[in-house]
mmCIF file of C-alpha atoms in Angstrom:
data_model
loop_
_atom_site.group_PDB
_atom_site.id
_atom_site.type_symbol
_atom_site.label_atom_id
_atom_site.label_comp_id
_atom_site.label_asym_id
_atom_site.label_seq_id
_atom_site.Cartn_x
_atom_site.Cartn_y
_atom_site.Cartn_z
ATOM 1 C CA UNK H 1 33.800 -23.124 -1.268
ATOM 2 C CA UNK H 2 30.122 -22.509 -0.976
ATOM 3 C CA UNK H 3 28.784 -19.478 0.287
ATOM 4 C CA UNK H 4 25.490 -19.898 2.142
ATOM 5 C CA UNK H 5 23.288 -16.377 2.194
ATOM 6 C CA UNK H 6 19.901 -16.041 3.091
ATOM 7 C CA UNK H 7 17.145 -15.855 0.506
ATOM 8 C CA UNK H 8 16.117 -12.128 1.130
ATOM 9 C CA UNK H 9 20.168 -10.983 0.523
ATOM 10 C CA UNK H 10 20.039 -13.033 -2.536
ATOM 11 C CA UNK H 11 16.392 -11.195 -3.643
ATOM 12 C CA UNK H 12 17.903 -7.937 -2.691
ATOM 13 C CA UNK H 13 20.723 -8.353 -5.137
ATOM 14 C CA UNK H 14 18.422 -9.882 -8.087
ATOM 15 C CA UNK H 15 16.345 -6.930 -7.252
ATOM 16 C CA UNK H 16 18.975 -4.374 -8.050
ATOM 17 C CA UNK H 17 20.447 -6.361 -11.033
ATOM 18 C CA UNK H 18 17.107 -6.126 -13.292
ATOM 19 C CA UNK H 19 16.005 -3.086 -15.203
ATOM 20 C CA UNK H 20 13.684 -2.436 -17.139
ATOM 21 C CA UNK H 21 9.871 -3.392 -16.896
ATOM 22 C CA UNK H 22 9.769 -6.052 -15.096
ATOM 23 C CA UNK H 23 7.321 -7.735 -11.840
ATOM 24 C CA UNK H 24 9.498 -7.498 -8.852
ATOM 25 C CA UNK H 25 6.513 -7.334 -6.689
ATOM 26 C CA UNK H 26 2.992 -8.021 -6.383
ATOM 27 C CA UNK H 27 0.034 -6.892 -4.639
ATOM 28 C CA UNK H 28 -2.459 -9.457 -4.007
ATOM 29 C CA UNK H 29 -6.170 -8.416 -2.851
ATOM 30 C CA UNK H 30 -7.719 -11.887 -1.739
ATOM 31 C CA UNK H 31 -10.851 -10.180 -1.035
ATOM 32 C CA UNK H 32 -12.370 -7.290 -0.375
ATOM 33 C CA UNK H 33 -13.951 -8.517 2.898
ATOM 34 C CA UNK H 34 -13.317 -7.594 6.265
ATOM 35 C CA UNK H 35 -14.277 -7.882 9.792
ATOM 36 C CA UNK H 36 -13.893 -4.169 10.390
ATOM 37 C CA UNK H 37 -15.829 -1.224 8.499
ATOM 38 C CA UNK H 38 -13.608 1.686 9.017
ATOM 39 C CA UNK H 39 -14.727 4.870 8.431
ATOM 40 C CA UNK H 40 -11.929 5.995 5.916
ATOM 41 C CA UNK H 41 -11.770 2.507 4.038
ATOM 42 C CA UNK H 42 -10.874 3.076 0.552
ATOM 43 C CA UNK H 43 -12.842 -0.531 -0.423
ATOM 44 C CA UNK H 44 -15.508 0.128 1.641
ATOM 45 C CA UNK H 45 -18.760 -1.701 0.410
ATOM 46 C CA UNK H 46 -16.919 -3.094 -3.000
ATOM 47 C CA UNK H 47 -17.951 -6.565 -3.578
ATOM 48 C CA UNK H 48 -16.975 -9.076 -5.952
ATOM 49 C CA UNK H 49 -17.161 -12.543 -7.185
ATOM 50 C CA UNK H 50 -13.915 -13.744 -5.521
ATOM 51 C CA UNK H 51 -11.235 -16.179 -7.494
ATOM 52 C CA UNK H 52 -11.309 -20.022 -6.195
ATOM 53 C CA UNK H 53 -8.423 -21.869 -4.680
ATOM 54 C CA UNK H 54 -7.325 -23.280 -8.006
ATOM 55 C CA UNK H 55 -7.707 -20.005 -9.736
ATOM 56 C CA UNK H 56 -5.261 -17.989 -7.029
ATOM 57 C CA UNK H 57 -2.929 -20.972 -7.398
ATOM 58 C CA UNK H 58 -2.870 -20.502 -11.273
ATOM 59 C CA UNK H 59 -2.217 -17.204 -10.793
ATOM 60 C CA UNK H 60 0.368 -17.420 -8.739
ATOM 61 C CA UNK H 61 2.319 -20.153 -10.901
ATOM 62 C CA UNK H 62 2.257 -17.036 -13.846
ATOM 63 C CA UNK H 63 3.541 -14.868 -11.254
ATOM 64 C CA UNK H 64 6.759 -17.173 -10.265
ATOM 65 C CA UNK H 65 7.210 -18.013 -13.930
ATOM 66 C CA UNK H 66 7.642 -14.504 -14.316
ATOM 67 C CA UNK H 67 9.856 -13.875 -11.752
ATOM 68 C CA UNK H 68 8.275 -12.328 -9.346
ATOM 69 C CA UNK H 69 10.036 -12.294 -5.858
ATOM 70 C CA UNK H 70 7.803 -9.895 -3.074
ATOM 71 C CA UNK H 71 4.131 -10.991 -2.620
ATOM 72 C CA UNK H 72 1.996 -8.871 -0.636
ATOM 73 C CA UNK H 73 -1.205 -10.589 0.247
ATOM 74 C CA UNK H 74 -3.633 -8.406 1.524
ATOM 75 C CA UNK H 75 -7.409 -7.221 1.307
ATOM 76 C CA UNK H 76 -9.872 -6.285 3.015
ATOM 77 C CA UNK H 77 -8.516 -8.814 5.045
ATOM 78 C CA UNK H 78 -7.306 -11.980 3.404
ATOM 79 C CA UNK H 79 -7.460 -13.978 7.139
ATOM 80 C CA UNK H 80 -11.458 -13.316 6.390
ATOM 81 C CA UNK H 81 -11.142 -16.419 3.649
ATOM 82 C CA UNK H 82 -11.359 -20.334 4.529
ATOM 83 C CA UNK H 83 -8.664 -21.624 2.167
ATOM 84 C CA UNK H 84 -6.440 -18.745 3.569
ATOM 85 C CA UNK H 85 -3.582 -21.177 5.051
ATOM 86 C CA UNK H 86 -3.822 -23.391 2.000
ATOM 87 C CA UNK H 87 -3.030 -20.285 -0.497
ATOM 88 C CA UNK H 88 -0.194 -18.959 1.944
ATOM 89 C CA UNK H 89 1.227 -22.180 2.637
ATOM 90 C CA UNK H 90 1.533 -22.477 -1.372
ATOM 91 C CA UNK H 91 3.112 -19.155 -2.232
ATOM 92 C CA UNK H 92 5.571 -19.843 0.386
ATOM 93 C CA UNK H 93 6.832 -23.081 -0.613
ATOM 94 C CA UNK H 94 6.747 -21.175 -4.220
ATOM 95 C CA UNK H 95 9.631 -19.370 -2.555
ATOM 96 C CA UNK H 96 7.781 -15.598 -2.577
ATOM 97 C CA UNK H 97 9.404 -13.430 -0.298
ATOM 98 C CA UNK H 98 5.931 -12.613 1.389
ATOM 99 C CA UNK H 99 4.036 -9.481 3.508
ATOM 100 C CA UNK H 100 0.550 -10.078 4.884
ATOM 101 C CA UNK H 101 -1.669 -7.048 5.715
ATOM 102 C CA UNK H 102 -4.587 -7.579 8.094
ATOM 103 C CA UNK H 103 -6.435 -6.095 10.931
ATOM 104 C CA UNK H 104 -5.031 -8.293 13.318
ATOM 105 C CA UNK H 105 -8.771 -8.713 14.580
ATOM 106 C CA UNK H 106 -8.523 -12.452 13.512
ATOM 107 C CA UNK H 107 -5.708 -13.564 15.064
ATOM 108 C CA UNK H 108 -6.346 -16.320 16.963
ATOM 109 C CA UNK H 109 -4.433 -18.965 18.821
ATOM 110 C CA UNK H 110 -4.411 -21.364 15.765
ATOM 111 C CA UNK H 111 -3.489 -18.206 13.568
ATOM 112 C CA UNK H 112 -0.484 -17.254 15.928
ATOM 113 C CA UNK H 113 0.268 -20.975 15.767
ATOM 114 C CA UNK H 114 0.431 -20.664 12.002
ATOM 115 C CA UNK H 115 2.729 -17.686 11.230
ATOM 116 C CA UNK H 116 5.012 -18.904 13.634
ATOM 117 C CA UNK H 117 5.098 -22.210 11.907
ATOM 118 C CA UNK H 118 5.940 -20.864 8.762
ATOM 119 C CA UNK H 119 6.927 -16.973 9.028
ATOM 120 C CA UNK H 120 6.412 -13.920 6.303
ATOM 121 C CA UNK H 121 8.795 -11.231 5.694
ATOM 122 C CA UNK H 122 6.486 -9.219 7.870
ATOM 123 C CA UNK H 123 2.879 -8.631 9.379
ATOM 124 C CA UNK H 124 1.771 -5.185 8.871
ATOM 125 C CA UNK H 125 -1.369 -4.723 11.037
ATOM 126 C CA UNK H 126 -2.751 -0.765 11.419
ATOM 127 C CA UNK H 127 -3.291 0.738 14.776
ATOM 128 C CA UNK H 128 -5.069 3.719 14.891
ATOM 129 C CA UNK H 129 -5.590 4.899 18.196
ATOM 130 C CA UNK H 130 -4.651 4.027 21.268
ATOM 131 C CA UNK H 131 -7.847 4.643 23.262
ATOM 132 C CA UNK H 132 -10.376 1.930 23.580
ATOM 133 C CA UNK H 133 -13.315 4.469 22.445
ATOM 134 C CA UNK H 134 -11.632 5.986 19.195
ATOM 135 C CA UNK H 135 -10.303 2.691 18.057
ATOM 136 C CA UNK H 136 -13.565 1.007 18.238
ATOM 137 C CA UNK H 137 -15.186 4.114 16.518
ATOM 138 C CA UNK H 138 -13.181 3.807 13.591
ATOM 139 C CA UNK H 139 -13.061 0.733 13.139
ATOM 140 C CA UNK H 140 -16.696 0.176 13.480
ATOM 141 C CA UNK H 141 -16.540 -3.069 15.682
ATOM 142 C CA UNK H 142 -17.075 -2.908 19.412
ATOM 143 C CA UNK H 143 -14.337 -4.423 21.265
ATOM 144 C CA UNK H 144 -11.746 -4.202 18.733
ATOM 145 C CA UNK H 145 -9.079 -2.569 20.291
ATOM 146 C CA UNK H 146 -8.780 -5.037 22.770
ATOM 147 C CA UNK H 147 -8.471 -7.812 20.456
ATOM 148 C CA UNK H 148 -6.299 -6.171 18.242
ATOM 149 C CA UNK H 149 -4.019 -5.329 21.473
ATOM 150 C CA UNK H 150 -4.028 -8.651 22.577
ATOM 151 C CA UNK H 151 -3.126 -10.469 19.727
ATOM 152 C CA UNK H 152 -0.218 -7.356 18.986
ATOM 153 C CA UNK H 153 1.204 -8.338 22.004
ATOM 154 C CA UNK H 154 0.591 -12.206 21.060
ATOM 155 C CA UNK H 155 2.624 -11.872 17.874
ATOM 156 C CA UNK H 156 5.152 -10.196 19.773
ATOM 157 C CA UNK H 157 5.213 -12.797 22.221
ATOM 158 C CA UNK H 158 5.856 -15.025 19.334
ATOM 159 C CA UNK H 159 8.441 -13.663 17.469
ATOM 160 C CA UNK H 160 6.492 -12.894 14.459
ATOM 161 C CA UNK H 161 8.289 -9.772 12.538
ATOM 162 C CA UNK H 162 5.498 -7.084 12.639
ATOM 163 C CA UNK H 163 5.505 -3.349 11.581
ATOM 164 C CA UNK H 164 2.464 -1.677 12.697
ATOM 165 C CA UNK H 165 0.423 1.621 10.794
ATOM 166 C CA UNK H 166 -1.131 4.156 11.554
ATOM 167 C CA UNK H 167 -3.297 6.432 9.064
ATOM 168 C CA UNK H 168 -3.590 9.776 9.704
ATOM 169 C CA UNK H 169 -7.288 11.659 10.210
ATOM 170 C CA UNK H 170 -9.490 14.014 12.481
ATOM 171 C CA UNK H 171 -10.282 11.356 14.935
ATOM 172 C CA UNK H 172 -6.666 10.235 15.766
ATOM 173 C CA UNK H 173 -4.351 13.586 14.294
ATOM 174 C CA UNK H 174 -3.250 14.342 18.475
ATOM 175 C CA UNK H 175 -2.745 10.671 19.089
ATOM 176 C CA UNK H 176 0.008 9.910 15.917
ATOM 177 C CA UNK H 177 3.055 10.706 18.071
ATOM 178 C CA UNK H 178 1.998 8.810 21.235
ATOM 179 C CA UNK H 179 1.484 5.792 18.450
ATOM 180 C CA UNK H 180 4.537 6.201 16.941
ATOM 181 C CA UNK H 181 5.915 6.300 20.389
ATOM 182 C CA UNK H 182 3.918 3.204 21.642
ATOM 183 C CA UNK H 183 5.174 0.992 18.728
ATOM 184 C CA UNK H 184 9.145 1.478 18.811
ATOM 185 C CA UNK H 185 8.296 0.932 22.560
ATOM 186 C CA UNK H 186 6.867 -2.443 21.898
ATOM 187 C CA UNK H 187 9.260 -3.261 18.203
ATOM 188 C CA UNK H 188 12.165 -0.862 18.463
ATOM 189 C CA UNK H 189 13.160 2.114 15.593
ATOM 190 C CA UNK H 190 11.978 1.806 11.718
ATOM 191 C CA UNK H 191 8.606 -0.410 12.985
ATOM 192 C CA UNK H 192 6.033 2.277 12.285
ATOM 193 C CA UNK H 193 4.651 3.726 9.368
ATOM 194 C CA UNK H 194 2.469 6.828 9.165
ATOM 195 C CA UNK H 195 -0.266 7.366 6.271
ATOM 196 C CA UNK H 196 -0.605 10.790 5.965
ATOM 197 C CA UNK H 197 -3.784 11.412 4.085
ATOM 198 C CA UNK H 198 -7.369 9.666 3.168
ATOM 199 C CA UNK H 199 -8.419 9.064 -0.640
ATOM 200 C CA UNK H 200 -12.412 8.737 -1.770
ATOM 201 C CA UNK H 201 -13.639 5.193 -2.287
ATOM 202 C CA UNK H 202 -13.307 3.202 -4.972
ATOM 203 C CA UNK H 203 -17.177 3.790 -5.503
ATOM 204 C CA UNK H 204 -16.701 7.246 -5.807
ATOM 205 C CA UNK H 205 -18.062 8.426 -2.237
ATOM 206 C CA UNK H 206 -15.865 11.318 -1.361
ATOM 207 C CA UNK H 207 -17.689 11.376 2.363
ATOM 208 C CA UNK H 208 -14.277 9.671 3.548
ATOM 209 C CA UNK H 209 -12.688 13.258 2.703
ATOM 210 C CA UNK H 210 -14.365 14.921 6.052
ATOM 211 C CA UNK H 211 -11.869 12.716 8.132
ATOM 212 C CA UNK H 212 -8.740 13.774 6.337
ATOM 213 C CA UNK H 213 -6.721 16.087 8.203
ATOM 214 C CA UNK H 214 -5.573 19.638 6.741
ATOM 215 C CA UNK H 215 -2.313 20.201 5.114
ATOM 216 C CA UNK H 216 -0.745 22.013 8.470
ATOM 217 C CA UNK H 217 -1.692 19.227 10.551
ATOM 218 C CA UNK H 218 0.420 16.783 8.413
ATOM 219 C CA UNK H 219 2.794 18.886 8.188
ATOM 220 C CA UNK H 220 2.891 19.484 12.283
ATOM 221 C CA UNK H 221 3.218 15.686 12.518
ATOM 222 C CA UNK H 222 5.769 15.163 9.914
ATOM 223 C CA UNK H 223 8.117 17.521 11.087
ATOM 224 C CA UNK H 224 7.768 17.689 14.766
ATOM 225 C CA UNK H 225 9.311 14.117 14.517
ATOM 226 C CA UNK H 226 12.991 13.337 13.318
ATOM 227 C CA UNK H 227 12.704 9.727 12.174
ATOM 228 C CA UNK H 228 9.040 10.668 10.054
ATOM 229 C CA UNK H 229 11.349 14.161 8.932
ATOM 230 C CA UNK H 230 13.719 12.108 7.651
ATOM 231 C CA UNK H 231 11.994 9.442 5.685
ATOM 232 C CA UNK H 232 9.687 12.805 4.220
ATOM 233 C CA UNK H 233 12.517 14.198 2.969
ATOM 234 C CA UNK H 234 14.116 10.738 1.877
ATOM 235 C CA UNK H 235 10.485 10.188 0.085
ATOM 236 C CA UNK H 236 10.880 14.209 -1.660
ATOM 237 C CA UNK H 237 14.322 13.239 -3.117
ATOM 238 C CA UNK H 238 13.482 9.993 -4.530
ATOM 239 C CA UNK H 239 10.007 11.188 -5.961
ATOM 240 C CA UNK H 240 12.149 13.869 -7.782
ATOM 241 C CA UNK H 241 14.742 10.991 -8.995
ATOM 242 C CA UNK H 242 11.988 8.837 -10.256
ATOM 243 C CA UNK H 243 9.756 11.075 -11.766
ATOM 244 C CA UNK H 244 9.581 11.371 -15.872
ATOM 245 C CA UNK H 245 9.623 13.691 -18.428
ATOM 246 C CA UNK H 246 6.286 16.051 -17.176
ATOM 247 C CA UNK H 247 4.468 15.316 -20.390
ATOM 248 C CA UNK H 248 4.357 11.556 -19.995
ATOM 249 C CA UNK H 249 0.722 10.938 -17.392
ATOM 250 C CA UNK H 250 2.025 7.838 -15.387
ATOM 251 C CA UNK H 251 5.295 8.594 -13.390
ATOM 252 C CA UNK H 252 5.133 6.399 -10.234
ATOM 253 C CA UNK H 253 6.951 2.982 -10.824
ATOM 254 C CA UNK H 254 3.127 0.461 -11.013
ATOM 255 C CA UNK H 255 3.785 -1.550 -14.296
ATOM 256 C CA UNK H 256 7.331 -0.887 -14.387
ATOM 257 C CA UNK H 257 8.138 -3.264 -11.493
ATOM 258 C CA UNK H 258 4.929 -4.184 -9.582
ATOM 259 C CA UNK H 259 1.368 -5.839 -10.361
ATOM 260 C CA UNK H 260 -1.857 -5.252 -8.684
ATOM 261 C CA UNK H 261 -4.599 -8.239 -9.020
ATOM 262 C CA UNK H 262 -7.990 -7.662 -7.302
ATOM 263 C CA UNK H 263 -10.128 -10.439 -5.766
ATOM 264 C CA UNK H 264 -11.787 -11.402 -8.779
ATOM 265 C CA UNK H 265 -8.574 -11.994 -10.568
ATOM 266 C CA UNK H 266 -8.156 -8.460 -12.584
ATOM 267 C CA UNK H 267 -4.629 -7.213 -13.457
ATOM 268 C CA UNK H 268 -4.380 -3.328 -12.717
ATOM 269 C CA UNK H 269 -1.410 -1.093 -13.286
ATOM 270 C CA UNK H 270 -2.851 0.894 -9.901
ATOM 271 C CA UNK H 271 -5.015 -0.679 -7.364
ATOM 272 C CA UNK H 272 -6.873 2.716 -7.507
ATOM 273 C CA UNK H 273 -7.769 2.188 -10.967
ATOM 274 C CA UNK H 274 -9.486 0.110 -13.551
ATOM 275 C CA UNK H 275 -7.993 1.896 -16.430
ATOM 276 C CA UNK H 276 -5.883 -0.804 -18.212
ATOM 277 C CA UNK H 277 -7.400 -3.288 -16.520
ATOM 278 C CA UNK H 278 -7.029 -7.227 -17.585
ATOM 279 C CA UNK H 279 -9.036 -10.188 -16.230
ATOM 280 C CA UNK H 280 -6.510 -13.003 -15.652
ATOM 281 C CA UNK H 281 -9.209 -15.655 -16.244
ATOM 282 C CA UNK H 282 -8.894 -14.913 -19.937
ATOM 283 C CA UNK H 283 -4.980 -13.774 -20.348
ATOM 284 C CA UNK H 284 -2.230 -15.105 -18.792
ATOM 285 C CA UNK H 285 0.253 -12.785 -16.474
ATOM 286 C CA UNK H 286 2.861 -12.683 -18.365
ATOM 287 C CA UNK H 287 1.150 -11.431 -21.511
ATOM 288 C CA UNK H 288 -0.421 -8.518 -20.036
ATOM 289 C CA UNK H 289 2.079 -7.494 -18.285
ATOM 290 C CA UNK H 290 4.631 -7.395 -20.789
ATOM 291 C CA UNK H 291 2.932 -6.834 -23.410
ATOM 292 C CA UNK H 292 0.731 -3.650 -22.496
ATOM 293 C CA UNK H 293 3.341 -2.187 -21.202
ATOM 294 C CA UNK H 294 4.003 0.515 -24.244
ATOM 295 C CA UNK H 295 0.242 0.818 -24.272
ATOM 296 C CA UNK H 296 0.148 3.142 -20.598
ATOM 297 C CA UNK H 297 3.722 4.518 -20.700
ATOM 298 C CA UNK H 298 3.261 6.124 -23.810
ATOM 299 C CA UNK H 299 0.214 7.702 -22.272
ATOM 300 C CA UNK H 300 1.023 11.830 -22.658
ATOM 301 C CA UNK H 301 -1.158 14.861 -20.921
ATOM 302 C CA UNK H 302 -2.954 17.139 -22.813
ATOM 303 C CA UNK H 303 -1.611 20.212 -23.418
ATOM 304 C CA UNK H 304 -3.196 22.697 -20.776
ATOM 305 C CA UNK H 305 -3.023 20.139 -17.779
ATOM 306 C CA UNK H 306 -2.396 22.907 -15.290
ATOM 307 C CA UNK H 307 -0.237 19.979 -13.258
ATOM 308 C CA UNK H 308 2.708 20.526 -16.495
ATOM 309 C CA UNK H 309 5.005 23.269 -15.099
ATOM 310 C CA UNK H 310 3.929 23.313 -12.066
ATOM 311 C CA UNK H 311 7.180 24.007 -9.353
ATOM 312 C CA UNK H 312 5.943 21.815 -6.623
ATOM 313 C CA UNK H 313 5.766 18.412 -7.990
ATOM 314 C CA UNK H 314 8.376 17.342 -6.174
ATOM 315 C CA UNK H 315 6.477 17.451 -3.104
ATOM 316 C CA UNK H 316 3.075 16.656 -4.367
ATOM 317 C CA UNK H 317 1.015 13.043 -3.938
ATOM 318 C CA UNK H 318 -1.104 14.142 -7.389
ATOM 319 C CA UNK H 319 -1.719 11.030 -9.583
ATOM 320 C CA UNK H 320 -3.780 10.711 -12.111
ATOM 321 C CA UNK H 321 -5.714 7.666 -10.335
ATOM 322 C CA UNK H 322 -6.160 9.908 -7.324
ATOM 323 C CA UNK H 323 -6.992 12.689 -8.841
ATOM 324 C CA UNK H 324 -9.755 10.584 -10.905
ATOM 325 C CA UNK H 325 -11.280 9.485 -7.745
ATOM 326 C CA UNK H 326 -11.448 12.769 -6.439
ATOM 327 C CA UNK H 327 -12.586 14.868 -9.209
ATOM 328 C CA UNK H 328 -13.916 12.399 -12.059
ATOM 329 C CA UNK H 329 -10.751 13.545 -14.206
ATOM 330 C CA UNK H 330 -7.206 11.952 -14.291
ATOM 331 C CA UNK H 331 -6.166 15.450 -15.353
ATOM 332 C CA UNK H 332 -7.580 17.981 -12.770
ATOM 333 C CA UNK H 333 -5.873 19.064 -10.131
ATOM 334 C CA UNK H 334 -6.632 18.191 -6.674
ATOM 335 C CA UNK H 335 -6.828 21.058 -4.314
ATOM 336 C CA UNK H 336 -5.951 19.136 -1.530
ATOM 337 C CA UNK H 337 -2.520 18.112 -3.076
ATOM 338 C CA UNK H 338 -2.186 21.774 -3.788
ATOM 339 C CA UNK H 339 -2.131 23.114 -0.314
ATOM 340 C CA UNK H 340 -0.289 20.103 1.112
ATOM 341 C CA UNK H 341 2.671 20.295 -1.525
ATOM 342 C CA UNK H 342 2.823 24.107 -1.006
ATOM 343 C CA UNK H 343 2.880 23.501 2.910
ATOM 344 C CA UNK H 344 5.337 20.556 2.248
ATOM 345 C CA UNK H 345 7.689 22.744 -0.127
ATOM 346 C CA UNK H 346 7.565 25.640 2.631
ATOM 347 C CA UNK H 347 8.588 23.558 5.270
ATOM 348 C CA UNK H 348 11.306 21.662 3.295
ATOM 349 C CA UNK H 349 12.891 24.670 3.115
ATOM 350 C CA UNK H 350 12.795 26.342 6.152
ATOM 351 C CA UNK H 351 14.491 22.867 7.761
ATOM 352 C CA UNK H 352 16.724 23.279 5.030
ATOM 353 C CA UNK H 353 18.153 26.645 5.680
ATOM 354 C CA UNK H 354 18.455 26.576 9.320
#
């Protein structure tokens, strides 16, 4: 007898039954373009000689020989590109189990028409406010909310599976809830995801950092909430799990199981770093990946990184790529982190004594 499943059980499964280094999942920046210009956009005025059809396509038959099962195609915002459909419309006959982020600003009726013709895993669009005024501000495009509202509610309409984000800063911090609240409203429980904090640009302007809210305020919003409490706290246990011996520099799983490739076709082991950085052009996938691997893991701190011993780890969103955006150092600590981990570690406990 044959047993029929469906292909994302059957990933699942695979998922759990490799160790090891190996590419799970990738991360695919198409571009770096974008009809929006937020204010807290990490890729804010990047540009770059973008890969061509055939080049994507290239890359993606290295990725599928390699095994990779989740795709995340995202930007900028990859609708932004003409040969868009013809690139998505490949990976999926590939097979790739695949996630599309956008800013839902292009989605139009032949765009609707699309996705619903041949569904992803999920649409993950952000929504940042829910007032006309604030959205627009952020975003930087007059109008925007109500196209992004519309075509929300036109995916909806549609059946297409969306989760929708919000990110966390001065100009929305007393709207989160009512987001939060908005979106189960429209999708039901588990369809909303809250970024807590901003990071500088990939050009090094820190002027993003004035929008970021304080380490209270997150913590207000993360705990006056039961569902965001809970996948906090879920997030604190695995982080501890995960994390390696304290004198190794890269603990968070990029190059174990996942691969970042930026719109002009370089392979990163952190999409907020060039540091071990490979242009696919040149190498193939499968190469790099593999073959590099020893070169970063073996990476170690020096000696008086303050970071070393340091009790609140656990709780704490320090990474070297962060921290090199921030202070020009992969091994200086971040004040920021600081006072949000001690906040985080503080209120951790308290829940957990009551």
């Amino acid at each position: 007898m044959i047993i029929q499943r469906k292909y994302k059980e059957f990933a699942k499964e695979l998922d759990k039954k490799k160790s090891g280094v190996f590419p799970v999942s990738a991360q695919v920046e198409l571009t770096y373009r974008c009809p929006f210009d937020c204010i807290h956009c990490y890729s804010k005025n990047i540009h770059q000689r973008e890969l061509t059809t055939e080049q994507w396509k290239k890359i993606f038959d290295e990725l599928f020989s390699a095994g990779t099962i989740y795709l995340t195609i995202t930007g900028g915002d990859p609708f932004v590109r003409d040969d868009f459909w013809d690139l998505y419309s490949y990976v999926k006959a590939k097979g790739f189990l695949v996630t599309l982020f956008s800013s839902g600003y292009l989605f139009d009726d032949e765009v609707i028409a699309g996705l619903k013709k041949n569904l992803p895993v999920l649409v993950e669009i952000t929504l940042n406010s829910l007032k006309c005024d604030k959205f627009d501000k952020i975003s930087g495009v007059p109008g925007s909310f109500v196209q992004v509202k519309e075509n929300i509610e036109n995916c909806i309409n549609n059946n297409i599976p969306l989760v929708l984000k919000t990110i966390g800063m001065t100009e929305n911090k007393d709207e989160i809830l009512d987001i939060k609240e908005y979106v189960c409203s429209l999708l039901g429980p588990g369809k909303f995801k809250f970024d807590s904090f901003l990071i500088p640009r990939l050009d090094g302007d820190t002027g993003v950092c004035k929008y970021r809210l304080n380490a209270e305020d997150i913590a207000d919003i993360e705990n006056s909430d039961p569902d965001m409490l809970a996948q906090r706290q879920k997030e604190f246990a695995e982080h501890k799990n995960l994390m390696r011996d304290s004198v190794y520099k890269y603990h968070c799983n990029s190059w174990f199981r996942q691969a970042y490739i930026t719109p002009s076709g370089y392979l990163r082991f952190c999409h907020l770093s060039d540091k071990f950085s490979y242009d696919l052009k040149e190498y193939k996938f499968a190469d790099v990946f593999y073959g590099r691997v020893a070169e970063i893991l073996e990476q170690k701190h020096e000696q008086n990184f303050k970071c070393l011993e340091c009790e609140l780890k656990e709780f704490c969103n320090y990474c070297p790529a962060r921290a090199f955006l921030e202070t020009g150092s992969e091994e200086k600590p971040v004040e920021y982190y600081c006072e949000l981990a001690l906040t985080r570690k503080e209120r951790h406990e308290k829940i957990k004594n009551l």
